[in-house]
Amino acid sequence: MILIVAEHSNGKLRKSALELAQAGRELARELDVEPVGLILGSGVQECASELARYLPRVRVVDDPALADIRADTWTTAITELAKDLPARVVFLSASRTGLSVGPRVAVRLGAPLLEDVTSLEVDGDSLAATRLAYLARVTERVRAGSLPAVVSVKPNVYALPAASETGSVEAAEISFGERDLRVTVGEKRKPAGGSVALEEASVVVSGGRGLGGAEGFATLVEPLAGLLGAGIAATRAVVDAGWRPYAEQVGQTGKTVAPELYLALGVSGAVQHLSGMNRSKVVVAINKDGDAPIFKAADYGIVGDVHKIVPELTEALREGKG
Ligand code: FAD
């Protein structure tokens, strides 16, 4: 069986969880085994039911000890359920959680670990995968020579599945020991500003060096993103200059996004940036250089100064909404 660990937030499955269901379904077909979803959390029955629309079978551990995401509790729960099934592959999203939990589960299961993969296939008795390595300078082929294996999948690489199942939901219980509960989570505060999760956003407003500084993000990108309910992204040049946090970098060495609409403001369109956003449905670029490569990737383009055009665009959208 394949155990698919589905992440959720605020009572809803994350987009990456659905992509993982799709990846798991494809691999399960190749391995001729059943894909089984897993929901961990507290008060998460609805998430489990939602996942059962995509997978034939879902297991859910609904326990107050899982109210916060803690690597130790997740590791124990996933390991126990993987042994119980038994799972030939444990699938996680290559999110912060997945990248933190995956290695721990692999150690407990004594299983090989393939991390942050962008494609995966069965090759005889082993799994072969592709991933980016060495700060994305190299595409690497990696192989897990034995099963069970633990695999984390890069978000926004797999398509979203159709909701075609009426799967069963089975409750499971895990008894957590003292060592699982050593870390406690205290107060939680939301950061000010862009609070839309970039990898989940259906609209992304992205800024490049053409914005001229952190100020350009505050005055041009943030108001537009706020109006559109969009996630904020940046190029590596921007992040390296310290104008925006690394978490907002899109591209080969940053995040991969696949929104319905990607607005690129003052972004040149370097190939390393494009590889992180070229799955966007519609791309709109604003750049003062008509020969900038971003226009080759764009569906709509405006040649002009972001400082002039973006406020006009924001104003027009605000009036249109009002
Ligand atoms: P620039 O290339 O300097 O472009 C700025 C653009 O703004 C120009 O096109 C200019 O015409 C335009 N502009 C200037 N002023 C205005 C104005 N007033 N109005 C409108 N337009 C204006 N980059 C990433 O983004 N993500 C990655 O993950 C990434 N990974 C990399 C990995 C490796 C191994 C390497 C070597 C590079 C990587 N890069 C990555 C860097 C990438 O090659 C580019 O250097 C970077 O994307 C450029 O960022 P930029 O478009 O903001 O800046």
mmCIF file of C-alpha atoms and ligand atoms in Angstrom:
data_model
loop_
_atom_site.group_PDB
_atom_site.id
_atom_site.type_symbol
_atom_site.label_atom_id
_atom_site.label_comp_id
_atom_site.label_asym_id
_atom_site.label_seq_id
_atom_site.Cartn_x
_atom_site.Cartn_y
_atom_site.Cartn_z
ATOM 1 C CA MET A 1 0.000 0.000 0.000
ATOM 2 C CA ILE A 2 0.967 3.623 -0.352
ATOM 3 C CA LEU A 3 0.451 5.898 2.623
ATOM 4 C CA ILE A 4 -0.287 9.468 1.573
ATOM 5 C CA VAL A 5 0.139 11.996 4.377
ATOM 6 C CA ALA A 6 -2.215 14.869 3.573
ATOM 7 C CA GLU A 7 -1.588 18.288 5.124
ATOM 8 C CA HIS A 8 -4.436 20.628 5.970
ATOM 9 C CA SER A 9 -4.928 24.098 7.335
ATOM 10 C CA ASN A 10 -7.968 25.774 8.922
ATOM 11 C CA GLY A 11 -10.154 22.731 8.349
ATOM 12 C CA LYS A 12 -9.343 22.411 4.650
ATOM 13 C CA LEU A 13 -6.963 20.200 2.733
ATOM 14 C CA ARG A 14 -3.931 22.010 1.404
ATOM 15 C CA LYS A 15 -3.523 22.162 -2.353
ATOM 16 C CA SER A 16 -0.313 20.160 -1.919
ATOM 17 C CA ALA A 17 -2.360 17.394 -0.250
ATOM 18 C CA LEU A 18 -4.496 17.022 -3.359
ATOM 19 C CA GLU A 19 -1.418 16.989 -5.590
ATOM 20 C CA LEU A 20 0.025 14.296 -3.350
ATOM 21 C CA ALA A 21 -3.191 12.271 -3.711
ATOM 22 C CA GLN A 22 -2.736 12.487 -7.481
ATOM 23 C CA ALA A 23 0.946 11.471 -7.296
ATOM 24 C CA GLY A 24 0.018 8.634 -4.911
ATOM 25 C CA ARG A 25 -2.778 7.403 -7.171
ATOM 26 C CA GLU A 26 -0.427 7.298 -10.163
ATOM 27 C CA LEU A 27 2.271 5.431 -8.251
ATOM 28 C CA ALA A 28 -0.242 3.032 -6.683
ATOM 29 C CA ARG A 29 -1.444 2.088 -10.168
ATOM 30 C CA GLU A 30 2.141 1.377 -11.258
ATOM 31 C CA LEU A 31 2.877 -0.683 -8.146
ATOM 32 C CA ASP A 32 -0.554 -2.329 -8.293
ATOM 33 C CA VAL A 33 -1.299 -1.492 -4.668
ATOM 34 C CA GLU A 34 -3.949 0.567 -2.894
ATOM 35 C CA PRO A 35 -3.382 4.261 -2.104
ATOM 36 C CA VAL A 36 -4.385 5.101 1.487
ATOM 37 C CA GLY A 37 -4.688 8.697 2.691
ATOM 38 C CA LEU A 38 -3.737 9.800 6.177
ATOM 39 C CA ILE A 39 -5.070 12.788 8.094
ATOM 40 C CA LEU A 40 -3.454 13.764 11.395
ATOM 41 C CA GLY A 41 -4.883 16.471 13.625
ATOM 42 C CA SER A 42 -7.559 17.407 16.117
ATOM 43 C CA GLY A 43 -11.162 17.899 14.908
ATOM 44 C CA VAL A 44 -10.237 16.809 11.399
ATOM 45 C CA GLN A 45 -13.092 14.508 10.385
ATOM 46 C CA GLU A 46 -14.157 16.885 7.625
ATOM 47 C CA CYS A 47 -10.675 16.898 6.129
ATOM 48 C CA ALA A 48 -10.739 13.096 6.164
ATOM 49 C CA SER A 49 -14.111 13.050 4.381
ATOM 50 C CA GLU A 50 -12.817 15.546 1.836
ATOM 51 C CA LEU A 51 -9.749 13.373 1.174
ATOM 52 C CA ALA A 52 -11.995 10.330 0.719
ATOM 53 C CA ARG A 53 -13.389 12.013 -2.401
ATOM 54 C CA TYR A 54 -9.953 11.516 -3.968
ATOM 55 C CA LEU A 55 -8.759 8.224 -2.468
ATOM 56 C CA PRO A 56 -10.471 4.865 -1.922
ATOM 57 C CA ARG A 57 -9.417 4.651 1.693
ATOM 58 C CA VAL A 58 -8.481 7.229 4.317
ATOM 59 C CA ARG A 59 -7.203 6.722 7.852
ATOM 60 C CA VAL A 60 -7.587 9.486 10.373
ATOM 61 C CA VAL A 61 -5.940 10.013 13.742
ATOM 62 C CA ASP A 62 -8.070 12.613 15.496
ATOM 63 C CA ASP A 63 -6.282 13.415 18.735
ATOM 64 C CA PRO A 64 -5.790 16.629 20.767
ATOM 65 C CA ALA A 65 -2.070 15.774 20.890
ATOM 66 C CA LEU A 66 -2.023 16.448 17.138
ATOM 67 C CA ALA A 67 -3.683 19.876 17.347
ATOM 68 C CA ASP A 68 -0.313 21.474 16.581
ATOM 69 C CA ILE A 69 2.073 20.136 13.997
ATOM 70 C CA ARG A 70 4.957 18.651 15.932
ATOM 71 C CA ALA A 71 7.590 16.564 14.199
ATOM 72 C CA ASP A 72 7.709 13.988 17.018
ATOM 73 C CA THR A 73 3.993 13.217 17.173
ATOM 74 C CA TRP A 74 3.692 13.156 13.384
ATOM 75 C CA THR A 75 6.720 10.872 13.087
ATOM 76 C CA THR A 76 5.299 8.390 15.579
ATOM 77 C CA ALA A 77 1.827 8.393 14.034
ATOM 78 C CA ILE A 78 3.088 8.012 10.451
ATOM 79 C CA THR A 79 5.592 5.301 11.379
ATOM 80 C CA GLU A 80 3.022 3.266 13.322
ATOM 81 C CA LEU A 81 0.455 3.455 10.543
ATOM 82 C CA ALA A 82 3.046 2.707 7.845
ATOM 83 C CA LYS A 83 4.017 -0.453 9.750
ATOM 84 C CA ASP A 84 0.404 -1.378 10.357
ATOM 85 C CA LEU A 85 -0.700 -1.240 6.681
ATOM 86 C CA PRO A 86 2.151 -2.093 5.779
ATOM 87 C CA ALA A 87 3.067 0.752 3.406
ATOM 88 C CA ARG A 88 5.500 0.179 0.547
ATOM 89 C CA VAL A 89 5.834 3.927 0.053
ATOM 90 C CA VAL A 90 5.165 6.787 2.469
ATOM 91 C CA PHE A 91 4.325 9.944 0.559
ATOM 92 C CA LEU A 92 4.726 13.417 2.054
ATOM 93 C CA SER A 93 4.681 16.880 0.605
ATOM 94 C CA ALA A 94 8.135 18.520 0.463
ATOM 95 C CA SER A 95 6.766 21.311 2.651
ATOM 96 C CA ARG A 96 8.500 22.474 5.814
ATOM 97 C CA THR A 97 6.549 19.807 7.685
ATOM 98 C CA GLY A 98 7.275 17.066 5.157
ATOM 99 C CA LEU A 99 10.967 17.906 4.958
ATOM 100 C CA SER A 100 11.201 17.818 8.732
ATOM 101 C CA VAL A 101 9.148 14.665 9.304
ATOM 102 C CA GLY A 102 10.245 12.612 6.256
ATOM 103 C CA PRO A 103 13.830 11.916 7.417
ATOM 104 C CA ARG A 104 12.628 10.940 10.915
ATOM 105 C CA VAL A 105 10.094 8.481 9.501
ATOM 106 C CA ALA A 106 12.746 7.059 7.155
ATOM 107 C CA VAL A 107 15.108 6.456 10.087
ATOM 108 C CA ARG A 108 12.393 4.763 12.159
ATOM 109 C CA LEU A 109 11.396 2.523 9.243
ATOM 110 C CA GLY A 110 14.999 1.927 8.182
ATOM 111 C CA ALA A 111 13.810 3.051 4.743
ATOM 112 C CA PRO A 112 15.542 4.954 1.918
ATOM 113 C CA LEU A 113 14.469 8.583 1.550
ATOM 114 C CA LEU A 114 13.880 10.472 -1.705
ATOM 115 C CA GLU A 115 13.364 14.166 -1.003
ATOM 116 C CA ASP A 116 11.798 17.029 -2.922
ATOM 117 C CA VAL A 117 11.195 14.973 -6.057
ATOM 118 C CA THR A 118 9.619 16.396 -9.191
ATOM 119 C CA SER A 119 8.840 13.074 -10.889
ATOM 120 C CA LEU A 120 8.726 9.476 -9.825
ATOM 121 C CA GLU A 121 8.463 6.092 -11.497
ATOM 122 C CA VAL A 122 8.712 2.430 -10.668
ATOM 123 C CA ASP A 123 11.821 0.782 -12.063
ATOM 124 C CA GLY A 124 11.774 -2.951 -11.395
ATOM 125 C CA ASP A 125 11.918 -3.372 -7.634
ATOM 126 C CA SER A 126 13.056 0.168 -7.015
ATOM 127 C CA LEU A 127 11.750 3.720 -7.293
ATOM 128 C CA ALA A 128 13.475 6.190 -9.585
ATOM 129 C CA ALA A 129 12.936 9.912 -9.146
ATOM 130 C CA THR A 130 14.092 13.252 -10.480
ATOM 131 C CA ARG A 131 15.007 16.130 -8.225
ATOM 132 C CA LEU A 132 16.896 19.400 -8.389
ATOM 133 C CA ALA A 133 20.234 19.433 -6.593
ATOM 134 C CA TYR A 134 23.192 21.739 -5.901
ATOM 135 C CA LEU A 135 21.037 24.864 -5.607
ATOM 136 C CA ALA A 136 19.142 23.698 -8.677
ATOM 137 C CA ARG A 137 22.195 23.813 -10.938
ATOM 138 C CA VAL A 138 21.786 20.094 -11.581
ATOM 139 C CA THR A 139 18.828 17.811 -12.230
ATOM 140 C CA GLU A 140 19.586 14.620 -10.387
ATOM 141 C CA ARG A 141 18.225 11.104 -10.892
ATOM 142 C CA VAL A 142 17.919 9.312 -7.580
ATOM 143 C CA ARG A 143 16.885 5.756 -6.842
ATOM 144 C CA ALA A 144 15.549 4.009 -3.772
ATOM 145 C CA GLY A 145 16.862 0.486 -4.137
ATOM 146 C CA SER A 146 14.453 -1.121 -1.680
ATOM 147 C CA LEU A 147 10.934 -0.697 -0.354
ATOM 148 C CA PRO A 148 9.461 0.604 1.863
ATOM 149 C CA ALA A 149 10.691 4.042 0.871
ATOM 150 C CA VAL A 150 9.817 7.526 2.085
ATOM 151 C CA VAL A 151 9.265 10.119 -0.647
ATOM 152 C CA SER A 152 8.577 13.834 -0.409
ATOM 153 C CA VAL A 153 7.106 15.533 -3.475
ATOM 154 C CA LYS A 154 7.753 19.150 -4.467
ATOM 155 C CA PRO A 155 4.535 21.198 -4.304
ATOM 156 C CA ASN A 156 2.924 22.487 -7.503
ATOM 157 C CA VAL A 157 4.432 19.812 -9.712
ATOM 158 C CA TYR A 158 1.576 17.312 -9.938
ATOM 159 C CA ALA A 159 -1.835 18.215 -11.359
ATOM 160 C CA LEU A 160 -4.885 18.329 -9.115
ATOM 161 C CA PRO A 161 -6.923 15.101 -9.181
ATOM 162 C CA ALA A 162 -10.599 14.807 -10.054
ATOM 163 C CA ALA A 163 -12.855 14.039 -7.076
ATOM 164 C CA SER A 164 -13.927 10.623 -8.317
ATOM 165 C CA GLU A 165 -13.996 8.419 -5.200
ATOM 166 C CA THR A 166 -16.357 7.691 -2.356
ATOM 167 C CA GLY A 167 -13.659 6.259 -0.161
ATOM 168 C CA SER A 168 -13.982 4.864 3.328
ATOM 169 C CA VAL A 169 -12.747 6.747 6.401
ATOM 170 C CA GLU A 170 -11.310 4.644 9.234
ATOM 171 C CA ALA A 171 -10.312 6.020 12.612
ATOM 172 C CA ALA A 172 -6.947 4.950 14.010
ATOM 173 C CA GLU A 173 -5.535 5.462 17.483
ATOM 174 C CA ILE A 174 -1.936 6.086 18.394
ATOM 175 C CA SER A 175 -0.611 6.187 21.917
ATOM 176 C CA PHE A 176 1.974 8.888 22.162
ATOM 177 C CA GLY A 177 4.785 8.508 24.661
ATOM 178 C CA GLU A 178 6.532 11.137 26.729
ATOM 179 C CA ARG A 179 9.272 11.551 24.154
ATOM 180 C CA ASP A 180 6.699 12.494 21.488
ATOM 181 C CA LEU A 181 5.396 15.338 23.610
ATOM 182 C CA ARG A 182 8.618 17.026 24.737
ATOM 183 C CA VAL A 183 8.101 20.029 22.468
ATOM 184 C CA THR A 184 5.091 22.196 23.205
ATOM 185 C CA VAL A 185 3.721 24.964 21.000
ATOM 186 C CA GLY A 186 2.990 28.314 22.654
ATOM 187 C CA GLU A 187 1.465 31.522 21.394
ATOM 188 C CA LYS A 188 0.895 31.869 17.661
ATOM 189 C CA ARG A 189 1.036 35.212 15.876
ATOM 190 C CA LYS A 190 0.294 35.917 12.264
ATOM 191 C CA PRO A 191 2.930 37.978 10.452
ATOM 192 C CA ALA A 192 1.772 41.391 9.289
ATOM 193 C CA GLY A 193 1.287 41.891 5.558
ATOM 194 C CA GLY A 194 0.850 39.189 2.917
ATOM 195 C CA SER A 195 -0.816 36.344 4.719
ATOM 196 C CA VAL A 196 -1.853 34.301 1.678
ATOM 197 C CA ALA A 197 0.254 31.145 1.439
ATOM 198 C CA LEU A 198 2.263 31.559 -1.740
ATOM 199 C CA GLU A 199 2.147 27.937 -2.864
ATOM 200 C CA GLU A 200 -1.629 27.818 -2.402
ATOM 201 C CA ALA A 201 -2.486 31.207 -3.888
ATOM 202 C CA SER A 202 -4.621 31.357 -7.010
ATOM 203 C CA VAL A 203 -3.227 34.830 -7.738
ATOM 204 C CA VAL A 204 0.433 35.764 -7.218
ATOM 205 C CA VAL A 205 1.923 39.251 -7.475
ATOM 206 C CA SER A 206 5.649 38.958 -8.004
ATOM 207 C CA GLY A 207 8.243 41.718 -7.878
ATOM 208 C CA GLY A 208 11.753 41.980 -9.262
ATOM 209 C CA ARG A 209 14.656 44.379 -9.058
ATOM 210 C CA GLY A 210 12.689 46.786 -11.256
ATOM 211 C CA LEU A 211 10.716 47.812 -8.149
ATOM 212 C CA GLY A 212 13.802 49.642 -6.971
ATOM 213 C CA GLY A 213 13.815 48.563 -3.310
ATOM 214 C CA ALA A 214 11.805 47.282 -0.344
ATOM 215 C CA GLU A 215 9.796 50.499 -0.585
ATOM 216 C CA GLY A 216 8.578 49.490 -4.037
ATOM 217 C CA PHE A 217 7.090 46.326 -2.548
ATOM 218 C CA ALA A 218 5.411 48.262 0.257
ATOM 219 C CA THR A 219 3.875 50.868 -2.034
ATOM 220 C CA LEU A 220 3.205 48.883 -5.222
ATOM 221 C CA VAL A 221 3.112 45.130 -4.596
ATOM 222 C CA GLU A 222 1.435 44.933 -1.185
ATOM 223 C CA PRO A 223 -1.613 47.121 -2.030
ATOM 224 C CA LEU A 224 -2.192 45.281 -5.318
ATOM 225 C CA ALA A 225 -1.777 41.869 -3.674
ATOM 226 C CA GLY A 226 -4.089 42.907 -0.825
ATOM 227 C CA LEU A 227 -6.766 43.958 -3.277
ATOM 228 C CA LEU A 228 -6.532 40.732 -5.258
ATOM 229 C CA GLY A 229 -6.162 38.456 -2.200
ATOM 230 C CA ALA A 230 -2.887 37.394 -3.771
ATOM 231 C CA GLY A 231 0.306 35.822 -2.487
ATOM 232 C CA ILE A 232 3.479 37.917 -2.751
ATOM 233 C CA ALA A 233 6.513 36.551 -4.570
ATOM 234 C CA ALA A 234 9.964 37.868 -5.375
ATOM 235 C CA THR A 235 12.962 37.089 -7.519
ATOM 236 C CA ARG A 236 16.229 35.871 -6.112
ATOM 237 C CA ALA A 237 17.860 39.231 -6.860
ATOM 238 C CA VAL A 238 15.275 40.858 -4.580
ATOM 239 C CA VAL A 239 15.708 38.298 -1.823
ATOM 240 C CA ASP A 240 19.514 38.471 -2.032
ATOM 241 C CA ALA A 241 19.267 42.256 -1.672
ATOM 242 C CA GLY A 242 17.247 41.742 1.534
ATOM 243 C CA TRP A 243 14.154 43.550 0.245
ATOM 244 C CA ARG A 244 11.936 40.511 0.903
ATOM 245 C CA PRO A 245 12.231 37.284 2.918
ATOM 246 C CA TYR A 246 13.635 34.148 1.340
ATOM 247 C CA ALA A 247 10.268 32.408 1.840
ATOM 248 C CA GLU A 248 8.895 34.545 -0.998
ATOM 249 C CA GLN A 249 11.499 33.568 -3.589
ATOM 250 C CA VAL A 250 10.065 31.837 -6.628
ATOM 251 C CA GLY A 251 12.257 29.908 -9.012
ATOM 252 C CA GLN A 252 14.667 27.059 -9.310
ATOM 253 C CA THR A 253 16.138 27.647 -5.877
ATOM 254 C CA GLY A 254 12.917 28.964 -4.390
ATOM 255 C CA LYS A 255 9.293 27.940 -4.441
ATOM 256 C CA THR A 256 7.309 26.529 -7.330
ATOM 257 C CA VAL A 257 3.918 28.143 -7.847
ATOM 258 C CA ALA A 258 1.046 27.365 -10.216
ATOM 259 C CA PRO A 259 -1.607 30.077 -9.781
ATOM 260 C CA GLU A 260 -4.423 31.021 -12.135
ATOM 261 C CA LEU A 261 -2.819 34.463 -12.534
ATOM 262 C CA TYR A 262 0.832 35.507 -12.100
ATOM 263 C CA LEU A 263 1.635 39.204 -12.257
ATOM 264 C CA ALA A 264 5.346 39.873 -12.814
ATOM 265 C CA LEU A 265 6.346 43.448 -11.985
ATOM 266 C CA GLY A 266 9.862 44.581 -12.910
ATOM 267 C CA VAL A 267 10.983 40.980 -13.310
ATOM 268 C CA SER A 268 13.422 40.275 -16.163
ATOM 269 C CA GLY A 269 12.315 36.655 -16.630
ATOM 270 C CA ALA A 270 15.591 34.782 -16.116
ATOM 271 C CA VAL A 271 15.267 31.091 -16.849
ATOM 272 C CA GLN A 272 15.828 30.266 -13.171
ATOM 273 C CA HIS A 273 12.834 32.420 -12.234
ATOM 274 C CA LEU A 274 10.641 31.061 -15.024
ATOM 275 C CA SER A 275 11.142 27.466 -13.893
ATOM 276 C CA GLY A 276 9.342 28.321 -10.653
ATOM 277 C CA MET A 277 6.286 29.954 -12.240
ATOM 278 C CA ASN A 278 5.898 28.531 -15.734
ATOM 279 C CA ARG A 279 2.946 26.380 -14.652
ATOM 280 C CA SER A 280 0.894 29.547 -14.043
ATOM 281 C CA LYS A 281 -2.277 29.667 -16.166
ATOM 282 C CA VAL A 282 -2.107 33.330 -17.181
ATOM 283 C CA VAL A 283 1.017 35.491 -16.905
ATOM 284 C CA VAL A 284 0.901 39.290 -17.046
ATOM 285 C CA ALA A 285 4.212 41.172 -17.171
ATOM 286 C CA ILE A 286 5.022 44.837 -16.685
ATOM 287 C CA ASN A 287 8.570 45.816 -17.609
ATOM 288 C CA LYS A 288 10.106 48.966 -19.045
ATOM 289 C CA ASP A 289 12.322 46.936 -21.387
ATOM 290 C CA GLY A 290 10.279 45.634 -24.325
ATOM 291 C CA ASP A 291 12.960 42.996 -24.984
ATOM 292 C CA ALA A 292 12.888 41.540 -21.460
ATOM 293 C CA PRO A 293 12.605 37.725 -21.646
ATOM 294 C CA ILE A 294 9.572 37.744 -19.314
ATOM 295 C CA PHE A 295 7.462 38.910 -22.262
ATOM 296 C CA LYS A 296 8.147 35.589 -24.051
ATOM 297 C CA ALA A 297 6.570 33.785 -21.077
ATOM 298 C CA ALA A 298 3.706 36.285 -20.697
ATOM 299 C CA ASP A 299 0.171 36.060 -22.067
ATOM 300 C CA TYR A 300 -0.275 39.821 -21.636
ATOM 301 C CA GLY A 301 2.465 42.415 -21.391
ATOM 302 C CA ILE A 302 2.734 46.140 -20.704
ATOM 303 C CA VAL A 303 5.951 47.937 -21.635
ATOM 304 C CA GLY A 304 6.369 50.739 -19.132
ATOM 305 C CA ASP A 305 7.461 51.930 -15.702
ATOM 306 C CA VAL A 306 6.017 49.958 -12.774
ATOM 307 C CA HIS A 307 5.940 53.128 -10.671
ATOM 308 C CA LYS A 308 3.488 54.652 -13.124
ATOM 309 C CA ILE A 309 1.454 51.653 -14.270
ATOM 310 C CA VAL A 310 0.978 49.661 -11.057
ATOM 311 C CA PRO A 311 -0.751 52.499 -9.091
ATOM 312 C CA GLU A 312 -3.064 53.091 -12.082
ATOM 313 C CA LEU A 313 -3.838 49.376 -12.308
ATOM 314 C CA THR A 314 -4.484 49.132 -8.556
ATOM 315 C CA GLU A 315 -6.747 52.164 -8.664
ATOM 316 C CA ALA A 316 -8.707 50.823 -11.652
ATOM 317 C CA LEU A 317 -9.179 47.486 -9.905
ATOM 318 C CA ARG A 318 -10.272 49.210 -6.688
ATOM 319 C CA GLU A 319 -12.866 51.258 -8.598
ATOM 320 C CA GLY A 320 -14.016 48.169 -10.486
ATOM 321 C CA LYS A 321 -14.525 46.386 -7.172
ATOM 322 C CA GLY A 322 -16.260 49.287 -5.489
HETATM 323 P P1 FAD B 1 16.964 41.793 -13.088
HETATM 324 O O1 FAD B 1 17.425 40.692 -13.946
HETATM 325 O O2 FAD B 1 17.965 42.850 -12.730
HETATM 326 O O3 FAD B 1 15.727 42.459 -13.838
HETATM 327 C C1 FAD B 1 15.087 43.614 -13.428
HETATM 328 C C2 FAD B 1 14.053 43.932 -14.510
HETATM 329 O O4 FAD B 1 13.306 45.068 -14.104
HETATM 330 C C3 FAD B 1 14.664 44.267 -15.853
HETATM 331 O O5 FAD B 1 14.066 43.461 -16.860
HETATM 332 C C4 FAD B 1 14.332 45.745 -16.074
HETATM 333 O O6 FAD B 1 14.061 46.056 -17.432
HETATM 334 C C5 FAD B 1 13.104 45.892 -15.226
HETATM 335 N N1 FAD B 1 12.912 47.249 -14.700
HETATM 336 C C6 FAD B 1 13.833 48.065 -14.120
HETATM 337 N N2 FAD B 1 13.246 49.205 -13.699
HETATM 338 C C7 FAD B 1 11.938 49.119 -14.045
HETATM 339 C C8 FAD B 1 10.826 49.974 -13.885
HETATM 340 N N3 FAD B 1 10.921 51.154 -13.262
HETATM 341 N N4 FAD B 1 9.618 49.571 -14.373
HETATM 342 C C9 FAD B 1 9.481 48.372 -15.000
HETATM 343 N N5 FAD B 1 10.510 47.518 -15.173
HETATM 344 C C10 FAD B 1 11.716 47.888 -14.696
HETATM 345 N N6 FAD B 1 16.238 33.917 -9.742
HETATM 346 C C11 FAD B 1 14.985 33.785 -9.261
HETATM 347 O O7 FAD B 1 14.157 34.701 -9.398
HETATM 348 N N7 FAD B 1 14.619 32.663 -8.592
HETATM 349 C C12 FAD B 1 15.457 31.621 -8.397
HETATM 350 O O8 FAD B 1 15.079 30.634 -7.749
HETATM 351 C C13 FAD B 1 16.792 31.727 -8.929
HETATM 352 N N8 FAD B 1 17.662 30.681 -8.787
HETATM 353 C C14 FAD B 1 18.897 30.800 -9.373
HETATM 354 C C15 FAD B 1 19.761 29.694 -9.320
HETATM 355 C C16 FAD B 1 21.007 29.779 -9.909
HETATM 356 C C17 FAD B 1 21.903 28.605 -9.848
HETATM 357 C C18 FAD B 1 21.405 30.985 -10.551
HETATM 358 C C19 FAD B 1 22.743 31.081 -11.212
HETATM 359 C C20 FAD B 1 20.565 32.076 -10.611
HETATM 360 C C21 FAD B 1 19.300 32.004 -10.003
HETATM 361 N N9 FAD B 1 18.413 33.080 -10.058
HETATM 362 C C22 FAD B 1 17.147 32.917 -9.583
HETATM 363 C C23 FAD B 1 18.829 34.417 -10.510
HETATM 364 C C24 FAD B 1 18.379 34.741 -11.928
HETATM 365 O O9 FAD B 1 19.360 34.264 -12.833
HETATM 366 C C25 FAD B 1 18.240 36.261 -12.102
HETATM 367 O O10 FAD B 1 19.456 36.882 -11.760
HETATM 368 C C26 FAD B 1 17.128 36.890 -11.281
HETATM 369 O O11 FAD B 1 15.922 36.183 -11.454
HETATM 370 C C27 FAD B 1 16.917 38.328 -11.730
HETATM 371 O O12 FAD B 1 16.007 38.964 -10.890
HETATM 372 P P2 FAD B 1 15.205 40.267 -11.377
HETATM 373 O O13 FAD B 1 14.379 39.915 -12.557
HETATM 374 O O14 FAD B 1 14.564 40.819 -10.176
HETATM 375 O O15 FAD B 1 16.373 41.288 -11.725
#
